Amino acid sequence: MTRVLITAVPFGEVDRGCLDLLEEAGVDCVRNPHGRRLTEPELASLVPGVDAVIAGTEPITRTVIGAARRLRLISRVGVGLDSVDLAAAREHGVAVAYTPEAPADAVAELTIGLALSLLRGVHLANAAVRGGAWTRLPGRRLGAVTVGVIGVGRIGRRVVRLLSAFGARILANDLVRVPLAEPVEWVDKPTLFREADLVTLHVPLTPSTVGLVGPGQLAAMRPGALLVNTCRGGVVDEAALADALRSGRLAGAAVDTFVDEPYRGELVGVDTCLITAHMGSMAVDCRRRMEHGAARNVVAFLRGEPLDEPVPESEYEVQAMAPAPAE
Ligand code: NAD
């Protein structure tokens, strides 16, 4: 019997149709016993004897892949591939699939929600009222500020579309200047950090984006500027961000993704940091599409059919890339 390890959490909670799909295909499903992102050793102990993994963001490293003698497919629920060693997978003959479009609308909408919350101080007002204060904070409108969008791919493009409906001035930066229906000003990163009132990040975590927002970039941002990170921990230097917030140089940040998750680090103690628990994709419709997509990829693979959404060659190339010089 084919055995599939489901490490993604949640999976099958908003709609158990994805589990039905696997069971109807005769798959023996093994669930993540910890109910959270697994560590490398935990994962390595679970993969022997498994034919496929339906994966979240846990580290599927060379060691894990080496321990998984029967593994033939990694089916990612979602899009980020920084957690998967693609070169090691290829060397071991393991195919990799993902569901890149499914989370994009949910992440884009959360990004706009976080931007609006930061601009109006919703997180600060919530804490103040609960603390007994009745402070009416002056804020800024999204339509009255300049927003810098770094990474204009599936999610960034949607963020641009939503921002433009609010009337924001949009500065965009990407390695590739894709044609967009909305008016944006394409700028280099130094210009974007210097001019934006709010910077939002939508790049993958790759050798070229690790530490993309470090002490230098934070120091270059406008006094009172805001930062939103719904892409990946590691793209932002968390310690430098905590310093910039504590000093008051940055007025606020919203962070959904962290280097270590569940996150228990120093940003938890910084009031001006709005923290969410890597929930960019956690909208019911998007979750359903992601989980069904990941299950469909497994079933297609087991039947010897082409994968619905194989990871394209470009993702293997990006991961193999040397770190880019800082802009
Ligand atoms: P995508 O590949 O469609 O877009 C990424 C864009 O970033 C591309 O256009 C690429 O050219 C650009 N880019 C790469 N390196 C860059 C650099 N150094 N400078 C400027 N631009 C650069 O990816 P996507 O589907 O939009 O997803 C983006 C990321 O969002 C994912 O990789 C994932 O890490 C993250 N994500 C987070 C959540 C969440 O729950 N918070 C959910 C889904 C995705």
Short mmCIF file of C-alpha atoms and ligand atoms in Angstrom, two decimals:
data_model
loop_
_atom_site.label_atom_id
_atom_site.label_comp_id
_atom_site.label_asym_id
_atom_site.label_seq_id
_atom_site.Cartn_x
_atom_site.Cartn_y
_atom_site.Cartn_z
CA MET A 1 0.00 0.00 0.00
CA THR A 2 1.20 3.50 -0.81
CA ARG A 3 2.02 5.46 2.34
CA VAL A 4 1.76 9.26 2.37
CA LEU A 5 3.04 11.34 5.27
CA ILE A 6 0.98 14.51 5.75
CA THR A 7 3.14 17.01 7.62
CA ALA A 8 1.18 20.15 6.61
CA VAL A 9 -0.88 21.65 9.44
CA PRO A 10 -3.79 22.22 9.07
CA PHE A 11 -4.82 19.69 6.41
CA GLY A 12 -8.37 18.53 5.78
CA GLU A 13 -9.85 20.73 8.52
CA VAL A 14 -11.68 23.31 6.40
CA ASP A 15 -12.78 20.57 3.99
CA ARG A 16 -11.94 16.88 4.35
CA GLY A 17 -12.37 16.36 0.61
CA CYS A 18 -8.58 16.30 0.19
CA LEU A 19 -8.34 13.36 2.62
CA ASP A 20 -11.22 11.57 0.83
CA LEU A 21 -9.37 12.00 -2.46
CA LEU A 22 -6.31 10.26 -1.00
CA GLU A 23 -8.30 7.49 0.70
CA GLU A 24 -10.28 6.77 -2.50
CA ALA A 25 -6.95 6.37 -4.28
CA GLY A 26 -6.03 3.66 -1.74
CA VAL A 27 -3.46 5.73 0.11
CA ASP A 28 -2.47 5.01 3.72
CA CYS A 29 -2.23 8.50 5.28
CA VAL A 30 0.13 9.08 8.22
CA ARG A 31 -0.53 12.38 10.04
CA ASN A 32 1.94 14.79 11.67
CA PRO A 33 1.83 13.64 15.33
CA HIS A 34 2.88 17.05 16.72
CA GLY A 35 0.27 19.28 15.06
CA ARG A 36 2.87 21.97 14.29
CA ARG A 37 5.83 22.59 11.97
CA LEU A 38 8.20 19.62 12.43
CA THR A 39 11.90 20.00 13.12
CA GLU A 40 14.47 18.33 10.88
CA PRO A 41 15.12 15.40 13.30
CA GLU A 42 11.38 14.85 13.85
CA LEU A 43 10.82 14.76 10.11
CA ALA A 44 13.82 12.49 9.49
CA SER A 45 12.38 9.98 11.97
CA LEU A 46 8.99 9.95 10.21
CA VAL A 47 10.01 9.66 6.54
CA PRO A 48 11.45 6.11 6.30
CA GLY A 49 8.87 3.88 4.58
CA VAL A 50 6.95 6.81 3.14
CA ASP A 51 6.30 7.11 -0.64
CA ALA A 52 5.17 10.74 -0.68
CA VAL A 53 5.05 13.72 1.67
CA ILE A 54 2.30 16.32 1.64
CA ALA A 55 4.43 19.09 3.04
CA GLY A 56 4.05 22.38 4.87
CA THR A 57 7.10 24.54 5.56
CA GLU A 58 9.16 22.07 7.62
CA PRO A 59 12.79 21.62 6.54
CA ILE A 60 13.00 18.91 3.88
CA THR A 61 16.78 18.91 3.85
CA ARG A 62 19.34 16.63 2.21
CA THR A 63 19.49 14.67 5.48
CA VAL A 64 15.71 14.16 5.51
CA ILE A 65 15.64 13.17 1.84
CA GLY A 66 18.57 10.79 2.43
CA ALA A 67 16.61 9.11 5.26
CA ALA A 68 13.55 8.66 3.03
CA ARG A 69 14.57 5.64 0.98
CA ARG A 70 11.13 5.07 -0.58
CA LEU A 71 10.26 8.73 -1.15
CA ARG A 72 9.24 9.56 -4.73
CA LEU A 73 7.20 12.78 -4.37
CA ILE A 74 7.16 15.93 -2.25
CA SER A 75 3.81 17.68 -2.69
CA ARG A 76 3.99 21.16 -1.12
CA VAL A 77 0.77 22.68 0.14
CA GLY A 78 1.44 26.23 -1.01
CA VAL A 79 4.29 27.97 -2.74
CA GLY A 80 7.50 28.75 -0.82
CA LEU A 81 10.22 26.23 -1.71
CA ASP A 82 12.96 27.53 0.59
CA SER A 83 12.17 24.64 2.94
CA VAL A 84 12.85 21.99 0.27
CA ASP A 85 16.37 21.13 -0.89
CA LEU A 86 15.45 20.87 -4.57
CA ALA A 87 18.93 19.75 -5.68
CA ALA A 88 18.93 16.88 -3.15
CA ALA A 89 15.40 15.91 -4.22
CA ARG A 90 16.47 15.75 -7.86
CA GLU A 91 19.62 13.74 -7.04
CA HIS A 92 17.48 11.18 -5.19
CA GLY A 93 14.91 11.00 -8.01
CA VAL A 94 12.20 12.70 -5.92
CA ALA A 95 9.67 14.80 -7.88
CA VAL A 96 8.39 18.05 -6.34
CA ALA A 97 4.96 19.62 -6.87
CA TYR A 98 3.34 22.73 -5.34
CA THR A 99 0.16 24.84 -5.50
CA PRO A 100 1.49 28.30 -6.34
CA GLU A 101 -1.68 30.20 -7.37
CA ALA A 102 -3.95 28.96 -4.59
CA PRO A 103 -2.67 31.07 -1.64
CA ALA A 104 -2.01 34.29 -3.57
CA ASP A 105 -5.35 36.10 -3.02
CA ALA A 106 -5.38 35.30 0.69
CA VAL A 107 -1.83 36.57 1.23
CA ALA A 108 -2.49 39.73 -0.79
CA GLU A 109 -5.63 40.52 1.21
CA LEU A 110 -3.92 39.92 4.56
CA THR A 111 -1.11 42.22 3.43
CA ILE A 112 -3.60 45.03 2.74
CA GLY A 113 -5.31 44.37 6.08
CA LEU A 114 -1.98 44.60 7.91
CA ALA A 115 -1.03 47.76 6.02
CA LEU A 116 -4.34 49.41 6.96
CA SER A 117 -3.95 48.29 10.58
CA LEU A 118 -0.44 49.73 10.81
CA LEU A 119 -1.40 53.00 9.16
CA ARG A 120 -4.30 53.57 11.59
CA GLY A 121 -2.65 52.03 14.66
CA VAL A 122 -5.39 49.41 15.09
CA HIS A 123 -3.08 47.08 17.06
CA LEU A 124 -2.02 49.96 19.34
CA ALA A 125 -5.62 51.12 19.92
CA ASN A 126 -6.71 47.57 20.72
CA ALA A 127 -3.96 47.22 23.36
CA ALA A 128 -4.58 50.74 24.77
CA VAL A 129 -8.32 50.27 25.27
CA ARG A 130 -7.77 46.88 26.93
CA GLY A 131 -5.24 48.63 29.20
CA GLY A 132 -7.88 51.14 30.32
CA ALA A 133 -6.94 54.05 28.03
CA TRP A 134 -9.22 55.78 25.53
CA THR A 135 -6.75 57.17 23.03
CA ARG A 136 -7.92 58.28 19.60
CA LEU A 137 -4.82 57.85 17.46
CA PRO A 138 -4.18 59.98 14.40
CA GLY A 139 -3.36 57.78 11.41
CA ARG A 140 -2.70 57.80 7.70
CA ARG A 141 -4.78 56.57 4.76
CA LEU A 142 -3.52 53.99 2.31
CA GLY A 143 -4.70 56.29 -0.48
CA ALA A 144 -2.53 59.10 0.85
CA VAL A 145 0.83 57.34 1.20
CA THR A 146 3.60 55.91 -0.98
CA VAL A 147 3.86 52.12 -0.82
CA GLY A 148 6.96 50.21 -1.94
CA VAL A 149 6.29 46.67 -3.20
CA ILE A 150 9.34 44.41 -3.43
CA GLY A 151 8.63 41.28 -5.48
CA VAL A 152 5.87 41.66 -8.05
CA GLY A 153 5.04 38.02 -8.76
CA ARG A 154 1.77 36.19 -8.10
CA ILE A 155 1.21 37.82 -4.69
CA GLY A 156 2.93 41.17 -5.28
CA ARG A 157 0.91 41.73 -8.46
CA ARG A 158 -2.33 41.20 -6.52
CA VAL A 159 -1.11 43.58 -3.81
CA VAL A 160 -0.41 46.21 -6.49
CA ARG A 161 -3.95 45.76 -7.88
CA LEU A 162 -5.53 46.20 -4.43
CA LEU A 163 -3.28 49.14 -3.51
CA SER A 164 -4.14 50.92 -6.70
CA ALA A 165 -7.87 50.63 -5.87
CA PHE A 166 -7.10 52.63 -2.69
CA GLY A 167 -5.26 55.24 -4.74
CA ALA A 168 -1.81 54.69 -3.20
CA ARG A 169 1.31 55.86 -5.04
CA ILE A 170 3.11 52.60 -5.79
CA LEU A 171 6.86 52.07 -6.13
CA ALA A 172 7.72 48.61 -7.46
CA ASN A 173 10.92 46.58 -7.47
CA ASP A 174 11.55 43.16 -8.98
CA LEU A 175 14.33 41.40 -10.86
CA VAL A 176 11.96 41.39 -13.83
CA ARG A 177 9.69 44.30 -14.85
CA VAL A 178 6.45 42.53 -15.62
CA PRO A 179 3.74 44.44 -17.52
CA LEU A 180 1.05 45.62 -15.10
CA ALA A 181 -2.38 47.11 -15.73
CA GLU A 182 -1.98 49.51 -12.78
CA PRO A 183 0.31 52.54 -12.76
CA VAL A 184 3.51 51.88 -10.78
CA GLU A 185 6.93 53.52 -10.73
CA TRP A 186 9.68 50.91 -11.19
CA VAL A 187 12.59 51.90 -8.97
CA ASP A 188 15.75 50.34 -7.56
CA LYS A 189 15.76 49.17 -3.94
CA PRO A 190 17.64 52.16 -2.46
CA THR A 191 15.06 54.54 -3.98
CA LEU A 192 12.19 52.38 -2.76
CA PHE A 193 13.50 52.22 0.83
CA ARG A 194 14.23 55.97 0.80
CA GLU A 195 10.87 57.12 -0.59
CA ALA A 196 8.22 54.67 0.64
CA ASP A 197 6.05 55.36 3.69
CA LEU A 198 5.31 51.64 3.83
CA VAL A 199 7.36 48.78 2.36
CA THR A 200 5.78 45.38 1.72
CA LEU A 201 7.78 42.26 0.83
CA HIS A 202 6.68 39.55 -1.62
CA VAL A 203 9.90 37.80 -2.62
CA PRO A 204 10.76 34.14 -2.07
CA LEU A 205 13.51 33.29 0.43
CA THR A 206 16.48 32.55 -1.83
CA PRO A 207 20.23 33.20 -1.77
CA SER A 208 19.47 36.64 -3.29
CA THR A 209 16.86 37.68 -0.73
CA VAL A 210 18.32 36.48 2.60
CA GLY A 211 18.73 39.60 4.76
CA LEU A 212 17.26 41.80 2.00
CA VAL A 213 16.01 44.11 4.77
CA GLY A 214 18.91 44.57 7.19
CA PRO A 215 20.24 47.43 9.35
CA GLY A 216 21.31 49.47 6.28
CA GLN A 217 17.91 49.30 4.58
CA LEU A 218 16.05 50.01 7.83
CA ALA A 219 18.27 53.05 8.49
CA ALA A 220 17.59 54.32 4.97
CA MET A 221 13.81 54.19 5.44
CA ARG A 222 11.87 57.38 6.15
CA PRO A 223 11.49 58.26 9.83
CA GLY A 224 8.11 56.87 10.89
CA ALA A 225 7.99 54.42 7.97
CA LEU A 226 6.22 51.04 8.20
CA LEU A 227 7.20 47.53 7.10
CA VAL A 228 5.00 44.54 6.24
CA ASN A 229 6.52 41.08 5.86
CA THR A 230 4.15 38.35 4.74
CA CYS A 231 6.75 36.50 2.66
CA ARG A 232 9.41 34.68 4.69
CA GLY A 233 11.44 35.09 7.84
CA GLY A 234 15.08 35.43 6.86
CA VAL A 235 14.24 38.11 4.28
CA VAL A 236 14.18 40.56 7.20
CA ASP A 237 16.87 40.77 9.89
CA GLU A 238 14.61 40.33 12.93
CA ALA A 239 17.08 41.75 15.47
CA ALA A 240 17.69 44.86 13.33
CA LEU A 241 13.93 45.30 12.93
CA ALA A 242 13.41 45.09 16.70
CA ASP A 243 16.11 47.78 17.17
CA ALA A 244 14.56 50.05 14.51
CA LEU A 245 11.14 49.74 16.16
CA ARG A 246 12.43 50.24 19.71
CA SER A 247 14.35 53.36 18.71
CA GLY A 248 11.16 54.72 17.12
CA ARG A 249 12.87 55.18 13.75
CA LEU A 250 10.25 52.84 12.26
CA ALA A 251 6.74 53.59 13.50
CA GLY A 252 5.55 50.02 13.06
CA ALA A 253 5.90 46.66 11.38
CA ALA A 254 3.59 43.76 10.68
CA VAL A 255 5.27 40.36 10.53
CA ASP A 256 3.56 37.12 9.55
CA THR A 257 6.61 34.93 8.86
CA PHE A 258 9.69 34.26 10.97
CA VAL A 259 12.99 32.39 10.81
CA ASP A 260 11.89 30.08 13.65
CA GLU A 261 8.20 29.21 13.89
CA PRO A 262 6.33 29.06 16.19
CA TYR A 263 7.95 32.47 16.87
CA ARG A 264 8.87 33.31 20.48
CA GLY A 265 11.53 35.95 19.80
CA GLU A 266 12.13 39.54 20.86
CA LEU A 267 9.58 41.15 18.50
CA VAL A 268 6.85 39.71 20.76
CA GLY A 269 7.93 42.32 23.34
CA VAL A 270 7.77 45.25 20.90
CA ASP A 271 4.32 46.93 21.01
CA THR A 272 4.63 48.57 17.61
CA CYS A 273 5.13 45.18 15.96
CA LEU A 274 1.88 43.56 14.83
CA ILE A 275 2.46 39.81 14.83
CA THR A 276 0.47 37.09 13.11
CA ALA A 277 1.20 33.36 13.09
CA HIS A 278 2.18 32.65 9.45
CA MET A 279 -1.47 32.83 8.43
CA GLY A 280 -1.19 34.53 5.06
CA SER A 281 -2.81 31.60 3.25
CA MET A 282 -5.32 30.84 6.01
CA ALA A 283 -8.52 31.86 4.23
CA VAL A 284 -11.00 29.02 3.89
CA ASP A 285 -11.33 29.12 0.08
CA CYS A 286 -7.57 29.35 -0.48
CA ARG A 287 -6.80 26.62 2.05
CA ARG A 288 -9.30 24.34 0.31
CA ARG A 289 -7.69 24.99 -3.09
CA MET A 290 -4.17 24.46 -1.71
CA GLU A 291 -4.98 21.21 0.10
CA HIS A 292 -7.03 19.78 -2.79
CA GLY A 293 -4.27 20.76 -5.20
CA ALA A 294 -1.62 19.03 -3.09
CA ALA A 295 -3.75 15.86 -2.80
CA ARG A 296 -4.50 15.90 -6.55
CA ASN A 297 -0.78 16.10 -7.29
CA VAL A 298 -0.21 12.97 -5.16
CA VAL A 299 -3.05 11.02 -6.78
CA ALA A 300 -1.93 11.98 -10.31
CA PHE A 301 1.63 10.91 -9.48
CA LEU A 302 0.53 7.54 -8.08
CA ARG A 303 -1.50 6.88 -11.23
CA GLY A 304 1.52 7.69 -13.39
CA GLU A 305 -0.24 10.77 -14.78
CA PRO A 306 1.48 14.14 -15.26
CA LEU A 307 1.54 16.32 -12.12
CA ASP A 308 -0.99 19.17 -12.15
CA GLU A 309 1.57 21.63 -10.81
CA PRO A 310 5.17 20.39 -11.02
CA VAL A 311 7.81 22.77 -9.67
CA PRO A 312 9.30 24.42 -12.79
CA GLU A 313 12.97 24.38 -13.71
CA SER A 314 13.27 28.09 -12.86
CA GLU A 315 12.75 27.30 -9.15
CA TYR A 316 15.67 24.82 -9.20
CA GLU A 317 17.82 27.48 -10.89
CA VAL A 318 16.88 30.22 -8.37
CA GLN A 319 17.78 27.95 -5.46
CA ALA A 320 21.15 27.08 -7.00
CA MET A 321 21.95 30.77 -7.59
CA ALA A 322 24.85 32.44 -5.75
CA PRO A 323 23.85 35.27 -3.37
CA ALA A 324 23.33 38.54 -5.26
CA PRO A 325 25.41 41.58 -4.31
CA ALA A 326 23.37 43.93 -2.09
CA GLU A 327 21.64 46.82 -3.91
P1 NAD B 1 6.46 34.49 -7.18
O1 NAD B 1 7.61 33.62 -7.53
O2 NAD B 1 5.26 34.51 -8.08
O3 NAD B 1 6.94 36.01 -7.02
C1 NAD B 1 8.12 36.37 -6.39
C2 NAD B 1 8.70 37.58 -7.13
O4 NAD B 1 9.84 38.03 -6.41
C3 NAD B 1 9.14 37.25 -8.55
O5 NAD B 1 8.54 38.15 -9.45
C4 NAD B 1 10.67 37.39 -8.49
O6 NAD B 1 11.22 37.87 -9.72
C5 NAD B 1 10.81 38.41 -7.37
N1 NAD B 1 12.15 38.40 -6.77
C6 NAD B 1 12.95 37.34 -6.47
N2 NAD B 1 14.11 37.77 -5.94
C7 NAD B 1 14.04 39.13 -5.90
C8 NAD B 1 14.94 40.14 -5.48
N3 NAD B 1 16.16 39.86 -4.98
N4 NAD B 1 14.53 41.43 -5.61
C9 NAD B 1 13.32 41.75 -6.12
N5 NAD B 1 12.44 40.82 -6.55
C10 NAD B 1 12.80 39.54 -6.44
O7 NAD B 1 6.06 34.09 -5.70
P2 NAD B 1 4.65 34.37 -4.99
O8 NAD B 1 3.71 33.28 -5.31
O9 NAD B 1 4.26 35.78 -5.24
O10 NAD B 1 5.09 34.16 -3.46
C11 NAD B 1 6.09 34.98 -2.88
C12 NAD B 1 6.48 34.40 -1.54
O11 NAD B 1 5.44 34.62 -0.60
C13 NAD B 1 6.67 32.89 -1.52
O12 NAD B 1 7.92 32.50 -2.00
C14 NAD B 1 6.49 32.56 -0.07
O13 NAD B 1 7.73 32.60 0.58
C15 NAD B 1 5.60 33.69 0.45
N6 NAD B 1 4.28 33.19 0.89
C16 NAD B 1 3.88 33.43 2.15
C17 NAD B 1 2.65 32.95 2.59
C18 NAD B 1 2.17 33.21 3.98
O14 NAD B 1 1.35 32.44 4.50
N7 NAD B 1 2.57 34.27 4.64
C19 NAD B 1 1.84 32.21 1.73
C20 NAD B 1 2.26 32.01 0.44
C21 NAD B 1 3.51 32.51 0.01
#
